[in-house]
Coordinates of N, CA, C and O in Angstrom, one line a residue:
M1 N 58.7 19.1 -27.9 CA 57.6 18.0 -27.4 C 57.1 18.8 -25.7 O 57.5 19.2 -24.9
L2 N 55.3 18.8 -25.7 CA 54.8 19.4 -24.6 C 55.3 17.9 -22.8 O 54.8 16.9 -23.5
L3 N 55.2 18.7 -21.1 CA 55.7 17.7 -20.9 C 54.2 17.1 -20.2 O 53.4 19.2 -19.7
G4 N 53.8 16.5 -19.7 CA 52.7 16.4 -19.1 C 53.1 16.9 -17.0 O 54.4 17.2 -17.4
P5 N 52.0 16.6 -16.1 CA 52.6 16.5 -14.5 C 54.1 16.6 -14.4 O 54.2 15.3 -15.2
I6 N 54.1 16.7 -13.6 CA 55.6 16.8 -13.2 C 56.7 16.7 -14.0 O 57.6 15.6 -14.0
G7 N 56.4 16.8 -15.8 CA 57.7 16.6 -16.3 C 57.0 15.2 -16.7 O 58.3 15.5 -17.2
I8 N 56.7 14.7 -17.1 CA 56.5 13.5 -17.7 C 55.8 13.7 -18.9 O 55.1 14.6 -18.6
R9 N 56.4 12.9 -19.6 CA 55.8 12.5 -20.9 C 54.0 11.6 -20.8 O 54.9 11.1 -20.8
P10 N 53.6 12.5 -21.8 CA 52.3 12.5 -21.7 C 52.3 10.3 -23.2 O 52.8 10.5 -23.4
T11 N 52.0 9.6 -21.6 CA 52.1 7.9 -22.7 C 51.7 7.9 -23.5 O 49.5 8.4 -23.3
A12 N 51.4 7.6 -25.2 CA 50.2 7.4 -25.8 C 49.8 5.9 -25.7 O 49.7 5.3 -24.8
G13 N 48.7 6.3 -26.0 CA 47.3 5.5 -26.1 C 46.6 6.0 -24.3 O 45.7 5.7 -23.7
V14 N 46.7 5.8 -22.9 CA 46.8 6.8 -21.9 C 45.6 7.4 -22.1 O 45.5 8.5 -22.4
P15 N 44.4 6.9 -21.4 CA 43.0 8.1 -21.8 C 43.0 9.7 -20.7 O 43.7 9.5 -19.5
A16 N 42.2 10.2 -21.0 CA 42.2 11.2 -20.9 C 41.8 11.6 -19.6 O 41.7 11.9 -18.4
H17 N 40.9 10.4 -19.2 CA 40.5 10.1 -17.6 C 39.7 9.0 -17.9 O 39.7 7.8 -18.6
C18 N 39.6 8.4 -17.0 CA 39.1 7.1 -15.9 C 37.9 6.3 -16.6 O 37.3 7.6 -16.9
E19 N 38.3 5.6 -17.7 CA 37.1 5.0 -17.7 C 37.1 3.2 -18.3 O 38.5 2.2 -18.2
G20 N 36.4 2.7 -17.9 CA 36.2 1.3 -17.7 C 36.9 -0.5 -16.8 O 36.3 0.9 -16.0
D21 N 37.7 -0.2 -17.4 CA 38.9 -1.0 -16.4 C 39.4 -0.2 -15.9 O 40.9 -1.1 -16.1
V22 N 39.8 0.5 -16.0 CA 41.5 1.6 -16.3 C 41.3 1.3 -14.6 O 40.6 2.1 -13.2
C23 N 42.4 1.4 -13.9 CA 43.4 1.9 -12.7 C 42.5 3.4 -11.9 O 42.4 4.3 -13.2
I24 N 42.3 3.4 -11.5 CA 41.9 4.9 -10.8 C 43.1 6.2 -10.7 O 42.5 7.0 -10.9
T25 N 43.9 5.3 -10.3 CA 45.1 6.6 -11.1 C 45.5 6.4 -12.2 O 47.0 6.6 -13.1
C26 N 44.8 6.6 -13.7 CA 45.6 6.7 -15.1 C 46.1 6.7 -15.4 O 46.6 6.9 -16.8
S27 N 46.7 8.4 -14.1 CA 47.2 9.0 -15.0 C 48.7 9.0 -14.1 O 48.5 8.9 -12.8
D28 N 49.4 11.2 -13.7 CA 50.6 11.6 -13.2 C 49.8 12.0 -11.8 O 50.5 13.2 -11.9
E29 N 49.2 11.6 -11.7 CA 47.9 11.8 -10.5 C 48.3 11.2 -9.9 O 47.2 10.4 -9.5
A30 N 48.3 11.6 -8.4 CA 47.8 10.9 -7.2 C 45.8 11.3 -6.4 O 45.7 12.9 -6.8
V31 N 44.9 10.5 -6.1 CA 44.6 10.6 -6.0 C 43.3 10.2 -4.3 O 44.3 9.1 -4.4
P32 N 42.4 11.0 -3.8 CA 42.2 11.4 -2.9 C 41.4 9.5 -2.4 O 40.5 9.9 -3.3
V33 N 40.9 9.1 -1.6 CA 41.0 7.7 -1.8 C 40.2 7.0 0.2 O 41.0 7.7 0.7
R34 N 39.5 6.6 0.5 CA 38.7 6.4 2.1 C 39.3 4.7 2.2 O 38.3 4.1 0.7
I35 N 39.6 4.7 2.9 CA 39.8 2.9 2.7 C 38.8 2.1 3.6 O 38.2 2.9 4.8
T36 N 37.7 1.8 3.0 CA 37.5 0.8 3.6 C 37.1 -0.4 3.7 O 35.9 -0.5 4.8
E37 N 38.3 -1.1 3.8 CA 38.3 -2.2 4.1 C 39.3 -3.2 3.9 O 40.2 -2.7 3.5
L38 N 40.2 -2.9 5.2 CA 41.5 -3.8 6.0 C 41.8 -5.9 5.2 O 40.6 -6.3 5.8
R39 N 42.7 -5.4 4.1 CA 43.1 -7.1 4.1 C 43.8 -7.9 3.8 O 45.1 -6.5 4.5
P40 N 44.5 -8.9 4.6 CA 45.5 -9.2 4.3 C 46.7 -8.5 3.7 O 46.7 -8.4 2.9
D41 N 48.2 -8.9 3.4 CA 49.1 -8.1 2.9 C 49.1 -6.5 2.7 O 49.7 -6.7 1.6
E42 N 48.6 -6.3 3.7 CA 48.7 -4.8 3.4 C 47.8 -4.7 2.5 O 49.0 -3.1 1.9
I43 N 47.1 -4.8 2.0 CA 45.7 -4.4 1.1 C 45.1 -4.1 1.9 O 44.3 -4.4 2.5
A44 N 44.5 -3.0 1.1 CA 43.0 -2.3 1.8 C 42.1 -2.4 0.3 O 42.1 -1.5 -0.8
L45 N 40.3 -2.4 0.5 CA 39.5 -1.6 0.3 C 39.1 0.0 0.4 O 39.4 0.0 1.7
V46 N 38.8 -0.2 -1.0 CA 39.1 2.3 -1.2 C 38.0 2.6 -1.8 O 37.4 1.0 -2.5
E47 N 37.3 3.4 -1.0 CA 36.2 4.5 -2.4 C 36.7 4.9 -2.9 O 37.3 6.1 -1.9
T48 N 36.1 5.6 -3.8 CA 37.1 6.5 -5.2 C 35.5 7.9 -4.9 O 35.1 7.4 -4.5
E49 N 36.6 8.7 -5.4 CA 35.7 9.4 -5.1 C 34.1 10.0 -5.8 O 33.1 10.4 -5.8
A50 N 34.8 9.0 -6.8 CA 33.0 8.5 -7.8 C 32.2 7.5 -7.9 O 31.2 7.2 -8.0
G51 N 32.4 7.0 -6.2 CA 32.0 6.4 -5.7 C 31.9 4.2 -5.5 O 31.2 4.2 -5.3
T52 N 33.5 4.5 -6.9 CA 33.6 3.0 -7.2 C 35.1 2.5 -6.1 O 35.0 3.7 -5.4
F53 N 34.4 0.9 -6.4 CA 35.5 0.2 -5.3 C 36.6 -0.3 -6.3 O 36.9 -0.4 -6.6
E54 N 38.1 -0.2 -5.0 CA 38.6 -1.1 -5.7 C 40.2 -0.9 -4.4 O 39.8 -1.2 -3.3
E55 N 40.9 -2.2 -4.7 CA 41.7 -2.9 -3.9 C 43.0 -2.1 -3.9 O 43.6 -2.0 -5.2
V56 N 44.0 -1.6 -3.3 CA 44.5 -0.9 -3.8 C 45.9 -1.1 -2.3 O 45.6 -1.8 -1.0
S57 N 47.7 -0.7 -2.6 CA 48.4 -1.8 -2.1 C 47.9 -0.2 -0.9 O 48.6 1.0 -0.4
I58 N 48.2 -0.9 0.9 CA 48.7 0.6 2.6 C 49.9 0.0 2.4 O 50.3 0.6 4.2
A59 N 50.9 -0.4 2.1 CA 52.3 -1.2 2.3 C 53.2 0.5 2.9 O 54.1 0.6 4.4
L60 N 53.1 2.0 1.9 CA 53.6 2.9 2.7 C 53.1 3.6 3.4 O 54.5 5.0 3.7
V61 N 52.1 3.4 3.9 CA 51.5 4.6 4.9 C 51.0 3.7 6.1 O 51.4 2.6 6.1
D62 N 50.8 4.5 7.4 CA 50.2 4.2 8.8 C 48.8 4.3 8.6 O 48.8 5.6 8.6
A63 N 48.3 3.9 8.0 CA 46.4 4.1 7.5 C 45.6 3.1 8.0 O 46.0 1.5 7.7
G64 N 44.4 3.1 8.9 CA 43.6 2.4 9.0 C 42.7 3.2 8.7 O 41.7 4.2 7.4
L65 N 41.0 1.8 9.0 CA 39.9 1.5 8.7 C 39.9 3.8 9.0 O 39.2 4.2 9.6
G66 N 38.5 3.9 6.6 CA 38.2 5.6 7.5 C 38.7 6.1 7.3 O 38.6 7.4 6.8
D67 N 40.7 6.0 6.8 CA 41.4 7.1 6.5 C 41.3 7.2 4.9 O 40.9 6.1 4.2
V68 N 41.8 8.2 4.9 CA 41.9 9.4 3.6 C 43.8 8.8 3.1 O 44.2 9.5 4.2
V69 N 43.5 8.1 2.2 CA 44.8 8.3 1.4 C 45.0 8.9 -0.2 O 44.0 9.1 -0.7
L70 N 46.4 9.4 -0.5 CA 46.4 9.8 -2.0 C 46.4 8.1 -2.2 O 47.7 7.4 -1.9
V71 N 46.2 8.6 -3.3 CA 47.2 7.0 -4.1 C 47.1 7.3 -5.3 O 46.8 8.2 -6.3
H72 N 48.6 6.2 -5.7 CA 49.0 7.0 -7.2 C 49.8 5.3 -8.0 O 50.2 4.1 -7.0
A73 N 49.2 5.0 -8.9 CA 49.2 3.9 -9.4 C 48.9 2.5 -8.6 O 50.1 1.4 -8.3
K74 N 47.8 2.5 -7.9 CA 47.1 1.2 -6.8 C 47.7 1.2 -5.8 O 47.7 0.3 -5.1
E75 N 48.7 2.9 -5.5 CA 49.9 2.8 -4.4 C 49.6 3.7 -2.9 O 49.7 5.0 -3.9
A76 N 49.2 3.5 -1.8 CA 48.7 4.6 -0.5 C 50.2 5.0 -0.8 O 50.9 4.6 -0.6
I77 N 50.4 6.5 -1.3 CA 51.6 7.4 -0.7 C 51.7 8.1 0.6 O 52.6 8.4 0.5
V78 N 50.0 8.3 0.5 CA 51.0 9.5 1.8 C 49.1 9.6 2.5 O 48.0 9.8 1.9
W79 N 49.2 9.7 3.9 CA 47.9 9.5 4.2 C 46.9 11.7 4.8 O 48.0 12.5 4.5
V80 N 46.5 11.7 3.8 CA 45.0 13.3 4.1 C 44.5 13.2 5.0 O 43.7 12.5 5.2
D81 N 44.1 14.6 4.8 CA 42.6 15.4 6.1 C 41.5 14.8 5.2 O 41.7 15.1 3.9
T82 N 40.2 14.3 5.7 CA 39.7 14.1 5.6 C 38.1 15.2 5.0 O 37.8 14.1 3.3
S83 N 38.9 16.5 4.7 CA 38.0 16.7 4.3 C 38.3 17.3 3.2 O 38.2 18.0 2.3
A84 N 39.5 16.0 2.6 CA 40.2 15.8 1.2 C 39.3 15.4 0.4 O 39.0 15.4 -1.2
F85 N 38.1 14.7 0.5 CA 37.6 13.6 0.0 C 36.7 14.0 -0.2 O 35.7 14.4 0.6
Q86 N 35.8 14.3 -1.1 CA 34.5 14.7 -1.7 C 34.1 12.8 -2.1 O 33.8 13.5 -3.5
P87 N 33.5 12.3 -1.6 CA 32.6 11.7 -2.7 C 31.7 11.6 -3.6 O 31.0 12.9 -3.0
A88 N 30.8 11.1 -4.2 CA 30.2 11.6 -4.9 C 28.2 11.4 -4.4 O 28.5 10.5 -3.6
G89 N 27.9 12.9 -4.5 CA 27.0 12.9 -3.6 C 27.7 13.4 -2.3 O 26.4 13.0 -1.3
S90 N 28.1 13.2 -2.0 CA 28.6 14.5 -1.3 C 28.5 16.0 -0.6 O 29.4 16.2 -1.2
A91 N 27.7 15.9 0.0 CA 28.1 18.1 0.4 C 29.1 18.6 1.1 O 29.0 19.5 1.2
G92 N 29.2 17.6 2.2 CA 30.3 18.3 3.0 C 31.6 17.3 3.1 O 32.1 16.6 2.7
G93 N 32.7 18.4 3.6 CA 33.7 17.3 3.8 C 34.1 15.3 4.2 O 35.2 15.4 4.4
S94 N 33.6 15.9 5.4 CA 33.8 14.1 5.9 C 32.7 14.1 6.1 O 31.6 14.2 6.4
R95 N 32.7 12.9 6.4 CA 31.7 11.6 6.7 C 31.5 11.6 8.3 O 31.7 11.1 9.0

């Protein structure tokens, strides 16, 4: 059997790419997002590179408004340099 990213077996029924009401991290991949709003209980509204918005937990990171974090399974796991974030229609690395 072929193994997916980081040696995980692919899950049956998981789409090859995000679509519809699927989490922004629908596979074994962390994606960069920008924090656009801080909400109670260590929750943030984030903007994805596709220009969509989603709520994620920021309980594991020290991040604030405007920061870029990597998110996996709706959980921010690390702060990253803003040049890693390329929102849809953006020509440069930072806003």
